[in-house]
mmCIF file of C-alpha atoms in Angstrom:
data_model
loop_
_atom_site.group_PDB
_atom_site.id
_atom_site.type_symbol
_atom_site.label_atom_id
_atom_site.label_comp_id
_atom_site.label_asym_id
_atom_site.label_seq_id
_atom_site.Cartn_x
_atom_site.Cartn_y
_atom_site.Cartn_z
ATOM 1 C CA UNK A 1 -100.930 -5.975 -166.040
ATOM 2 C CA UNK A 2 -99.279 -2.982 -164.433
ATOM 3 C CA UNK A 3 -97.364 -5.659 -161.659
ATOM 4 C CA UNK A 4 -96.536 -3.095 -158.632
ATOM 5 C CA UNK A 5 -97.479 0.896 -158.717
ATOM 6 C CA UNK A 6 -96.052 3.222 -155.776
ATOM 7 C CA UNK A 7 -97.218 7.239 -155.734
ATOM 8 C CA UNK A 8 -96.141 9.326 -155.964
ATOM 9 C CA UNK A 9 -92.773 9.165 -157.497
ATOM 10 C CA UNK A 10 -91.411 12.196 -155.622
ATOM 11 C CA UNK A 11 -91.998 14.003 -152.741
ATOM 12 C CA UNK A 12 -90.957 17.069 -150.498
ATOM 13 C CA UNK A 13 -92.289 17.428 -146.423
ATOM 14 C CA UNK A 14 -91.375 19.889 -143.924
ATOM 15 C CA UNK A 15 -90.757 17.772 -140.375
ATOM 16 C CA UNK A 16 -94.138 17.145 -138.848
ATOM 17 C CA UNK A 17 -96.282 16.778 -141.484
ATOM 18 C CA UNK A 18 -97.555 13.551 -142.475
ATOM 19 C CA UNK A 19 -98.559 11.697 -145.480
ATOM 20 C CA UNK A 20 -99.324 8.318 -146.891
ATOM 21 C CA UNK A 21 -97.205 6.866 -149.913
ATOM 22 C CA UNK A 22 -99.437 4.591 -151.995
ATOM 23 C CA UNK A 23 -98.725 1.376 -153.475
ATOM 24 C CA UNK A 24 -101.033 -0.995 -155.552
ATOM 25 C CA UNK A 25 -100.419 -4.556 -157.167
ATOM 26 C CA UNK A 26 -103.064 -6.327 -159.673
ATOM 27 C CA UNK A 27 -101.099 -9.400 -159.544
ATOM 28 C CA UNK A 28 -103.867 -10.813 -156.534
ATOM 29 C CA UNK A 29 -100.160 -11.755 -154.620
ATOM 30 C CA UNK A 30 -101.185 -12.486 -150.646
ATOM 31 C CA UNK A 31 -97.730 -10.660 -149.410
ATOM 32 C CA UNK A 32 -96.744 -7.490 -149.773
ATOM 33 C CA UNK A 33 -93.964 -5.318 -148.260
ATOM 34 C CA UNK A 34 -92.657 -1.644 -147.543
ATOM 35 C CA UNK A 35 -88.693 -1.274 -147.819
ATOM 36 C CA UNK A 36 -86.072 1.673 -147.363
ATOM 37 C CA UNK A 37 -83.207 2.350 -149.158
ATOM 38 C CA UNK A 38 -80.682 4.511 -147.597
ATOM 39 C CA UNK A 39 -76.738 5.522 -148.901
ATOM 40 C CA UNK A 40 -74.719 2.289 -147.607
ATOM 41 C CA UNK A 41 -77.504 0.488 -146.167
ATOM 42 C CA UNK A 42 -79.100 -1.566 -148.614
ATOM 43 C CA UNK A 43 -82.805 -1.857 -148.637
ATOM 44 C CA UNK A 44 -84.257 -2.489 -145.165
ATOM 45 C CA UNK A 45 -87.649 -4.222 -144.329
ATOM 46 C CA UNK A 46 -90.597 -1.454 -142.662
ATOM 47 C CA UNK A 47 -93.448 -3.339 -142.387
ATOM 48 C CA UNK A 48 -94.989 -6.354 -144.198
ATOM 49 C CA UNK A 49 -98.409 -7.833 -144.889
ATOM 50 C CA UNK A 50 -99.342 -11.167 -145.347
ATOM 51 C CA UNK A 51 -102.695 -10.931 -146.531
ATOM 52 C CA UNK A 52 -106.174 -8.159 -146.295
ATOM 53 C CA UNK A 53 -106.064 -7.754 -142.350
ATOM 54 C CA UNK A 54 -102.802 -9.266 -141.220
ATOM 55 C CA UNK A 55 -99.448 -6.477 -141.046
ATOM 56 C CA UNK A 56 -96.092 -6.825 -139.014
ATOM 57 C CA UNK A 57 -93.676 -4.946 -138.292
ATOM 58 C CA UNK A 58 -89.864 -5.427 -140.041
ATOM 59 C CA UNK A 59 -86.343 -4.080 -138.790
ATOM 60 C CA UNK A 60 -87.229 -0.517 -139.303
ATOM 61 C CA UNK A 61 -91.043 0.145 -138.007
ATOM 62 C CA UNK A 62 -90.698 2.970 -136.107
ATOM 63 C CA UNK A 63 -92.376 6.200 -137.541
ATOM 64 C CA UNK A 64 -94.508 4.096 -139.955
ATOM 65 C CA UNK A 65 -97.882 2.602 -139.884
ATOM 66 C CA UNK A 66 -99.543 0.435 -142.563
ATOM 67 C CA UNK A 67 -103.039 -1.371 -142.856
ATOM 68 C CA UNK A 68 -104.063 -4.271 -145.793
ATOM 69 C CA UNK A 69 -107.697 -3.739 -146.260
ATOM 70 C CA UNK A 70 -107.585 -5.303 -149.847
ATOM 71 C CA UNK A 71 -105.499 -7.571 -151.480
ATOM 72 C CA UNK A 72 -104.094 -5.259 -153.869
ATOM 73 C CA UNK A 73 -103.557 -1.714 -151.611
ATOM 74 C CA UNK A 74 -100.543 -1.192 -148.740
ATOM 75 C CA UNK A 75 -100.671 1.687 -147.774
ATOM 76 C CA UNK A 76 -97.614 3.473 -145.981
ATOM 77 C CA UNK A 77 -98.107 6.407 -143.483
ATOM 78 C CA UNK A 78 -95.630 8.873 -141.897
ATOM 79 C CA UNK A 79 -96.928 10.270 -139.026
ATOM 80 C CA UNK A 80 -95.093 12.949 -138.055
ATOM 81 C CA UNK A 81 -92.520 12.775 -140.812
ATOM 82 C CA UNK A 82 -88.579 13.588 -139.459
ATOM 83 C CA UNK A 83 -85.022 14.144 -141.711
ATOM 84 C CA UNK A 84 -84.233 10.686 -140.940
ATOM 85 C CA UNK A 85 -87.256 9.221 -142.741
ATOM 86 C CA UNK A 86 -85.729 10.934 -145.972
ATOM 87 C CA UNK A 87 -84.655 7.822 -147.801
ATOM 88 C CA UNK A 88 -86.163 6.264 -151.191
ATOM 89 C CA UNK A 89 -89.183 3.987 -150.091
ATOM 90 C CA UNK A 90 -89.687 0.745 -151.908
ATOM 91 C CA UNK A 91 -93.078 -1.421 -151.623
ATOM 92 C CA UNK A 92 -92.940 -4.787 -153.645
ATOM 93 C CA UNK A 93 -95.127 -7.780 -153.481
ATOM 94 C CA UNK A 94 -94.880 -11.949 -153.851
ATOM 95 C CA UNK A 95 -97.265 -14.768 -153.613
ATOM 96 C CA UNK A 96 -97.192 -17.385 -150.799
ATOM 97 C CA UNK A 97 -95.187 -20.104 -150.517
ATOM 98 C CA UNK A 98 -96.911 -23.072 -151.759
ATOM 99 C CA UNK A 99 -99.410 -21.069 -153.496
ATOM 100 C CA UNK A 100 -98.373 -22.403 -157.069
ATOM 101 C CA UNK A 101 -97.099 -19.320 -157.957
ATOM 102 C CA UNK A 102 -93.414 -17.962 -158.175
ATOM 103 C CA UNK A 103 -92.004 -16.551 -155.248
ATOM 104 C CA UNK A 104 -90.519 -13.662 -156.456
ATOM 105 C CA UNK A 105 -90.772 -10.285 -154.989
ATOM 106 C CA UNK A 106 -91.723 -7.793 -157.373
ATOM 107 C CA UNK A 107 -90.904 -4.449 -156.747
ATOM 108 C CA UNK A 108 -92.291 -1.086 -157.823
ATOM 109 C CA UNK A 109 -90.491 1.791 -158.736
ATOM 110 C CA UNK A 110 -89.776 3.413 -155.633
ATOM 111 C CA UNK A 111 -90.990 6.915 -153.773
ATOM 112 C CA UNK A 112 -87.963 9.554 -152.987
ATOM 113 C CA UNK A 113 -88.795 11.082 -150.242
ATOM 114 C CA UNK A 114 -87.197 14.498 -148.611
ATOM 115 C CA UNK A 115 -88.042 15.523 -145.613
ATOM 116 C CA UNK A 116 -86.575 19.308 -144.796
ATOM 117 C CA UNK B 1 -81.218 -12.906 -137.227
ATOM 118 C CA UNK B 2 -80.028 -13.460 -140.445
ATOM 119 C CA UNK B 3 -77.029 -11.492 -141.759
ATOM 120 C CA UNK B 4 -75.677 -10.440 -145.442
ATOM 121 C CA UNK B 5 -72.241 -8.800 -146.120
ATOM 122 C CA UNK B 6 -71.497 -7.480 -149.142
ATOM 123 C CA UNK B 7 -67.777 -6.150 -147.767
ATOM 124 C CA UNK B 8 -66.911 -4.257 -151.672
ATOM 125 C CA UNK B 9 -68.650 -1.349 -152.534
ATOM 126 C CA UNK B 10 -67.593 -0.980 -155.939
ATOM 127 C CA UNK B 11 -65.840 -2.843 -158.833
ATOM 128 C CA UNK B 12 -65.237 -2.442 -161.941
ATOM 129 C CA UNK B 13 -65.131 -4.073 -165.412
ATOM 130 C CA UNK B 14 -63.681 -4.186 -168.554
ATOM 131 C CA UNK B 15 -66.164 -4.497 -171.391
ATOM 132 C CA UNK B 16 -66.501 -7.714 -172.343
ATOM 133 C CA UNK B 17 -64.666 -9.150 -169.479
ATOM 134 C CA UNK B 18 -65.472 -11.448 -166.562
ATOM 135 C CA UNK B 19 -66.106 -10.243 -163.097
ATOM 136 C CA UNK B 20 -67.164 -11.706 -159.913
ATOM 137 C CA UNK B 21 -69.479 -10.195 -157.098
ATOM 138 C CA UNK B 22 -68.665 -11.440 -153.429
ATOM 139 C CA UNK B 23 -71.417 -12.408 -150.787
ATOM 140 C CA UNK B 24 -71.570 -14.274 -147.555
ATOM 141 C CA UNK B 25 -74.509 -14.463 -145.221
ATOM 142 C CA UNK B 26 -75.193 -15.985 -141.615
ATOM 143 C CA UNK B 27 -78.071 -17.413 -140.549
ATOM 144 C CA UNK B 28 -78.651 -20.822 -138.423
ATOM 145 C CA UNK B 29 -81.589 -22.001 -140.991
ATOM 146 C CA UNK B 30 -80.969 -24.908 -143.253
ATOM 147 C CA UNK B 31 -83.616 -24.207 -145.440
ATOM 148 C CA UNK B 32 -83.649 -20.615 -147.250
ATOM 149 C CA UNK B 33 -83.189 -18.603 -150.424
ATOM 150 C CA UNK B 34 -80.100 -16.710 -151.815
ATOM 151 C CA UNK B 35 -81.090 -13.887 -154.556
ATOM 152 C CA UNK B 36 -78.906 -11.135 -156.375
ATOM 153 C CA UNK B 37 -80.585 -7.813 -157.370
ATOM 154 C CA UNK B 38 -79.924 -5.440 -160.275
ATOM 155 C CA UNK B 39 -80.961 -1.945 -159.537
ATOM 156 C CA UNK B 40 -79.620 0.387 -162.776
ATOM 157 C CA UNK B 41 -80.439 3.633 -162.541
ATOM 158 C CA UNK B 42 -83.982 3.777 -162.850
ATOM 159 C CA UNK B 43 -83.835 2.932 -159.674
ATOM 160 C CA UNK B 44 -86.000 -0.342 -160.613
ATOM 161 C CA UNK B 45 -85.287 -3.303 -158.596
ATOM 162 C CA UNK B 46 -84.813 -6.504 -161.094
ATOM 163 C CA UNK B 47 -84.497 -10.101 -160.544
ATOM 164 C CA UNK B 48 -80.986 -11.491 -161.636
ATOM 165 C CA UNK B 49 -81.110 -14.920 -160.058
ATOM 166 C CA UNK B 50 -81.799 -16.845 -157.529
ATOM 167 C CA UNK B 51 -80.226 -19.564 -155.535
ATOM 168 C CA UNK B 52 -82.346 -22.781 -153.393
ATOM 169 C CA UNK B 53 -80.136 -23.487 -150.403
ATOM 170 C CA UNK B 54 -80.936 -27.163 -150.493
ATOM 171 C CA UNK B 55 -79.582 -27.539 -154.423
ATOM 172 C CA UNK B 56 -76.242 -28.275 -154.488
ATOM 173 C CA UNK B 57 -76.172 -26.662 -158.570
ATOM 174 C CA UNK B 58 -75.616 -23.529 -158.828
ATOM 175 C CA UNK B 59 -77.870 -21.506 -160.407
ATOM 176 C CA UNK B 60 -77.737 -19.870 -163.922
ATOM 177 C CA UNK B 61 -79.174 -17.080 -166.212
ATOM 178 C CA UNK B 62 -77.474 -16.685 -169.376
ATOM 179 C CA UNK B 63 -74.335 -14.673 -168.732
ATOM 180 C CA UNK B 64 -74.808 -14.475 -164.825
ATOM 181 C CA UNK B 65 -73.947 -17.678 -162.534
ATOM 182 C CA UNK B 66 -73.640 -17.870 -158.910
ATOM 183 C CA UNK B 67 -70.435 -20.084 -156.999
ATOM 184 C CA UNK B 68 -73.235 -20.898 -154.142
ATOM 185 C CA UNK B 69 -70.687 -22.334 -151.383
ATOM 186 C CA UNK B 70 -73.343 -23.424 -148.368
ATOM 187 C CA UNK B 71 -70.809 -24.522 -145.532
ATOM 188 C CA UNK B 72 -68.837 -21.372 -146.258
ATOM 189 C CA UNK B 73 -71.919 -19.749 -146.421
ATOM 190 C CA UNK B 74 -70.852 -17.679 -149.379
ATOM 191 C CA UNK B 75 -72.589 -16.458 -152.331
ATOM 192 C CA UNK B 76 -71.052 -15.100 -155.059
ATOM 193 C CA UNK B 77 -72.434 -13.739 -158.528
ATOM 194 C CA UNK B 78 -70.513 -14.262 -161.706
ATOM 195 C CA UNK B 79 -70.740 -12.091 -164.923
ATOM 196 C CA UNK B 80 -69.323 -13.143 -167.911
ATOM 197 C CA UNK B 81 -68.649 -11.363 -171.365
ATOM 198 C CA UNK B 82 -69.732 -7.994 -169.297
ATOM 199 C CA UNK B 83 -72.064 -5.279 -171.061
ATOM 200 C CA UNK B 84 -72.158 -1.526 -170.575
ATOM 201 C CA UNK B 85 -75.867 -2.254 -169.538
ATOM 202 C CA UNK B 86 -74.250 -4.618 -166.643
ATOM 203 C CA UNK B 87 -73.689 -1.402 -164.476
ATOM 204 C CA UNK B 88 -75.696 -1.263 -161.989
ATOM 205 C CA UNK B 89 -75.916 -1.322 -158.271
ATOM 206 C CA UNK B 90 -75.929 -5.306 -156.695
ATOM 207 C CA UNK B 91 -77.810 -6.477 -153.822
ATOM 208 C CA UNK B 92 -77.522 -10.070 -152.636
ATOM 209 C CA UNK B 93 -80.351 -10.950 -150.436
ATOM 210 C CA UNK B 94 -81.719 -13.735 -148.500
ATOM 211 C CA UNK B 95 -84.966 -15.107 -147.854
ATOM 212 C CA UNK B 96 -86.207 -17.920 -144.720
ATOM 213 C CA UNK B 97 -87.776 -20.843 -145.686
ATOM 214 C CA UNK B 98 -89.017 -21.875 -143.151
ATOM 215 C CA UNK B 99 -91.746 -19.342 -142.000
ATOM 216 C CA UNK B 100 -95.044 -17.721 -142.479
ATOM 217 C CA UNK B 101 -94.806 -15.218 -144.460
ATOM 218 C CA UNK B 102 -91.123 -15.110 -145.405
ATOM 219 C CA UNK B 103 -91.664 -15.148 -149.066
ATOM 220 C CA UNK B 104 -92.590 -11.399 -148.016
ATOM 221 C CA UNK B 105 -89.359 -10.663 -145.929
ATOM 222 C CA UNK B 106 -85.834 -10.648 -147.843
ATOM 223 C CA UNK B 107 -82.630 -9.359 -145.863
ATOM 224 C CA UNK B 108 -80.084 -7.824 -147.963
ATOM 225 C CA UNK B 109 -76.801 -6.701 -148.091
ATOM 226 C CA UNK B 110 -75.222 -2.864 -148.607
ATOM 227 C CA UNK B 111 -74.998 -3.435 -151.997
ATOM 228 C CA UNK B 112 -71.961 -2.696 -154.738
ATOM 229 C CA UNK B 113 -71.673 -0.749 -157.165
ATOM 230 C CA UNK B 114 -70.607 -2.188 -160.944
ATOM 231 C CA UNK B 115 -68.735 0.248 -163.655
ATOM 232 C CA UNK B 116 -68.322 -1.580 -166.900
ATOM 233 C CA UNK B 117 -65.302 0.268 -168.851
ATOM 234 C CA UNK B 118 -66.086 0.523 -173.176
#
C-alpha cells in the first residue's frame, strides 16, 4: 500500500512552458486534492476532486487545471507556467464523509517546483 | 470563509520541557473539524491530532493534547516532555462539516516553526 505518490519530486521550468505534476493514491479514497505551500503562507487549496468526473476549483485556481478520470489519478497541469507558480505542490487524498472510513487527509510527499 | 491564525512563527523548547502552540480560527459553522500538522523536514505532512468541534474533550495523542476552547474559538496544541524529533514546522487547520466534499478541503494557518534545544 504505497497511500499517496506525487512525481516527480523535483522540477525546473523556464516561464511558458507547461507540464503536468502527477499524483496517484491506491487507497480507492473518493476525494482528492492539489495544495501549495509557499514561505509564510501555509498550504493553500488549488483545486479538489470529489470523485472520477467531478473537480472544483479552491482559493488558488488560477494557472492550474486538473481532471479525475479514475479514482486513483489527479492530475495537475501548468499551463503556461510563471515565477509565481514556484512553490512546493502538495496533492493528498481522504475518503467521504460517511463512507465508513477515516477522514483523514493523507498527503504525499510533495513536488518543488522552480520556475526561472 | 473560514479563517486560521497562527500569529507566532517560531518557538522554541527546551528538551524535555513543555510547550504550547497557539491557534484561533473564525468561521460561522457549528459543526467542523480542528487538526494540527507536523511537517519535519522531509517535507512529509503527518497527522498529529485532531479535534471534533461538537466534543467538548479535548483531544489526545500520547504526549500531544489540544486546550480546544470553542466560544473563544481557539485551538491550541500542547507538547509535553518535548523530543529533539518534536521540531518541526506546525500547521493547525480546519475542516467544514457541513458540506459536500469538505472532507477534501482543509484551511490552514501560516504555520510555526518548533526548535527543541538538547
Amino acid at each position: 500500500n504505497a497511500g499517496v505518490t506525487q512525481t516527480p519530486k523535483f522540477q525546473v521550468l523556464k516561464t511558458g512552458q507547461s507540464m503536468t505534476l502527477q499524483c496517484a493514491q491506491d487507497m480507492n479514497h473518493e476525494y482528492m486534492s492539489w495544495y501549495r505551500q509557499d514561505p509564510g503562507m501555509g498550504l493553500r487549496l488549488i483545486h479538489y476532486s470529489v470523485g472520477a468526473g467531478i473537480t472544483d476549483q479552491g482559493e488558488v485556481p488560477n494557472g492550474y487545471n486538473v481532471s479525475r478520470s479514475t479514482t486513483e489519478d489527479f492530475p495537475l497541469r501548468l499551463l503556461s507556467a510563471a515565477p509565481s507558480q514556484t512553490s512546493v505542490y502538495f496533492c493528498a487524498s481522504s475518503s467521504a464523509l460517511g463512507s465508513g472510513g477515516t477522514d483523514t487527509q493523507y498527503f504525499g510527499p510533495g513536488t518543488r517546483l522552480t520556475v526561472l | 470563509a473560514q479563517t486560521v491564525t497562527q500569529s507566532q512563527p517560531e518557538m522554541s523548547v527546551q528538551e524535555a520541557e513543555t510547550v504550547t502552540l497557539s491557534c484561533t480560527y473564525d468561521t460561522s459553522e457549528s459543526d467542523y473539524y480542528l487538526f494540527w500538522y507536523k511537517q519535519p523536514p522531509s517535507r512529509q505532512m503527518i497527522l498529529v491530532i485532531r479535534q471534533e468541534a461538537y466534543k467538548q474533550q479535548n483531544a489526545t495523542e500520547n504526549r500531544f493534547s489540544v486546550n480546544f476552547q470553542k466560544a473563544a474559538k481557539s485551538f491550541s496544541l500542547k507538547i509535553s516532555d518535548s523530543q529533539l524529533g518534536d521540531a518541526a514546522m506546525y500547521f493547525c487547520a480546519y475542516r467544514s462539516g457541513e458540506n459536500t466534499g469538505a472532507n477534501s478541503k482543509l484551511t490552514f494557518g501560516k504555520g510555526i516553526t518548533l526548535s527543541v534545544r538538547p
